[in-house]
Amino acid sequence: MNVDYSSPVMRLTRRGLLYLALIGMSAIILAPFYIVLVLALSRSAEVFAWPPVWWPAVPQWQNFLEVFEVTAFGRAMWNTFVVASISTIGIVIIDGLAGYAFAKMRFPGRTTMFMLILATLMVPVHVTIIPLFIMFRSFPLAGGNDIFGSGGFGILNTYPSLILPFLATAYGTYLMREFMKMLPDNLVEAARMDGAHEFAIFWKIYLPLARPALAVIAMFNFTAVWNEFLVPLVMTSTADMRVIQTALADFADQETVRWTLLMAAVLISLIPLVLMFIVGQKHLIRGVALSGTKG
Amino acid sequence: MKRSPRPFRGDWVTPDEARWGLILVLPVMALFLALKIAPLFYAGYLSLTQYSLLQPPRFIGFDNYVRLFNDTRALNAFGVTLIYTAGTVIPATILSLSVALMLNSALRGMGFFRTVFYMPQVASWVAIGVAWLYIMNPAFGPFNYMLAQFGIERQGFLNDGTQALPTLIGIGIWRQLGYSVVIFLAGLQGIPKHLLEAAMMDGASWWRTFRQVILPVIMPTTMFVVVTAVIFNLQVFDQVVVLTGGGPGRATTTAVLFSYNQAFVSFSMGYAAAVAVVLFLAIMGLSLLLLTWSGQLKGRR
């Protein structure tokens, strides 16, 4: 579409219309985000103003502090941060190991095992959530349970119940294997001839090369856990175990919604993700560029 | 030292390599068995039982499935889910392909617009949900104010039995766009420039260029977008909980929400598992159907 043989006037009009349409649609996409920002800085009275306010008369920056004073949002943020970080670290280690082994090593059952993992891409969370709830509830010798897993609540309402459901993600394993496959084989061969230990080959040669792919997996997973709603909704029951998403839903659940504080909390919850998205875009491009030069 | 001419991709494997390969995949296999494969089979077993958490599961055969297909609430939930999915995926796919085509020819600012369209994907459904909850509020929401400027009276939107599902669909399309646009943009990079130039030189109309040059190349991308969107949207849950709670009445109660309510409100674990299994089979069936259908399309070309 670079080549255009129509007249310059036609081309300019067409281009103008194109940008007009794109800007119009961008406005629709961004409108809710703008409204979140306006409400987060509004006084309670301005929320119900008719016509709606375009911008608060006096921006109420203290709304952002009040979020932490009137609710346990700080605790929810900490919980979310812990769960997202630990699960991300876990996934990066597990997928790094498995991706390398599936791509570069030969061992009995390799194809079968990889296919099994790939097939679980088709298993949605909503099917496994009820069994996981029951399994976690009857986890032996935890949360008041006896050795047969009855009597108490097992590991429900704990960090492990929020972290474990995320550790088995076929997507990360698949992505890591694809990336490792693109790295050259002769490094393994050369290292083996030099008598390097199998684990050292992975740890010292391939893991550092795979950093861009690991960063992409880490980013995707952190965002997914940060935004997850169903798992914390099912697994936790007390206020001190709320994560950001369930805490936000709690705000909206009450009869009288405190819109200004709710939107301030939404904005706070978005900031880490938006920052990571901006940084991540660069990582994504670097990852692609690296595979391009090596490929 | 004489180097052996042994190729790397040979048949024989050192015991060390085989042993370490198994050790490295051990964690991942253990986790998948414990957290995906075992729960899947457990869900299948649970769906054949009556289980309220208080007493051990009681085996009742296919009773839960018989009950499901005679339960108007369950069938309604599946109907709502299908309408939501079709209503979201079809317009969102067409719209995002148009946006991607526009961005692809815009040259300048493509990165900026791509970021903008992707923004709703970065935010959680809960965050987005509460923003839309305010916008669509019947009493003071800005959307009703906008309609009032055109002389249209106040609408109930999410509080209205007939408008709630279409409103949810509209919001669903709004969010789906970003994901599909990004994938389509990647797919459009695969169109050979010389083909487009040839079409231009021949004076082919825009529609013919689209049908004969662009569409065949991006057909696999389109199928990928449609299949993944169908899989995601059939599991619609978060936005319903935040925006309508499944109401008014049962107007927006989807399959996953119905299953959730059966499990964690009514504590009918067995019945809830049966609903989840049926949805899982529907997702598998529909994906396979779409993939076969697209394969046939490709074969005919």
Coordinates of C-alpha atoms in Angstrom, one line a residue, chain A residues 212 215-220 223 272-288, chain B residues 114 118:
Chain A
P212 CA 14.7 -11.7 26.4
A215 CA 11.5 -11.3 30.3
V216 CA 8.5 -11.6 28.0
I217 CA 7.2 -14.7 29.9
A218 CA 7.7 -12.8 33.2
M219 CA 5.8 -9.8 32.0
F220 CA 2.9 -11.8 30.6
T223 CA 0.1 -9.0 34.4
P272 CA 2.5 -0.8 37.7
L273 CA 1.0 -2.5 34.7
V274 CA 1.2 0.5 32.4
L275 CA 4.8 1.1 33.4
M276 CA 5.7 -2.5 32.8
F277 CA 3.9 -2.4 29.4
I278 CA 5.9 0.6 28.3
V279 CA 9.2 -1.1 29.4
G280 CA 8.0 -4.5 28.0
Q281 CA 7.3 -3.2 24.5
K282 CA 11.0 -2.5 24.2
H283 CA 11.9 -6.0 25.6
L284 CA 9.5 -7.6 23.1
I285 CA 11.2 -5.9 20.2
R286 CA 14.6 -6.8 21.5
G287 CA 13.6 -10.4 21.9
V288 CA 12.4 -10.5 18.3
Chain B
R114 CA -1.3 0.3 18.5
Y118 CA -3.9 -2.3 23.4

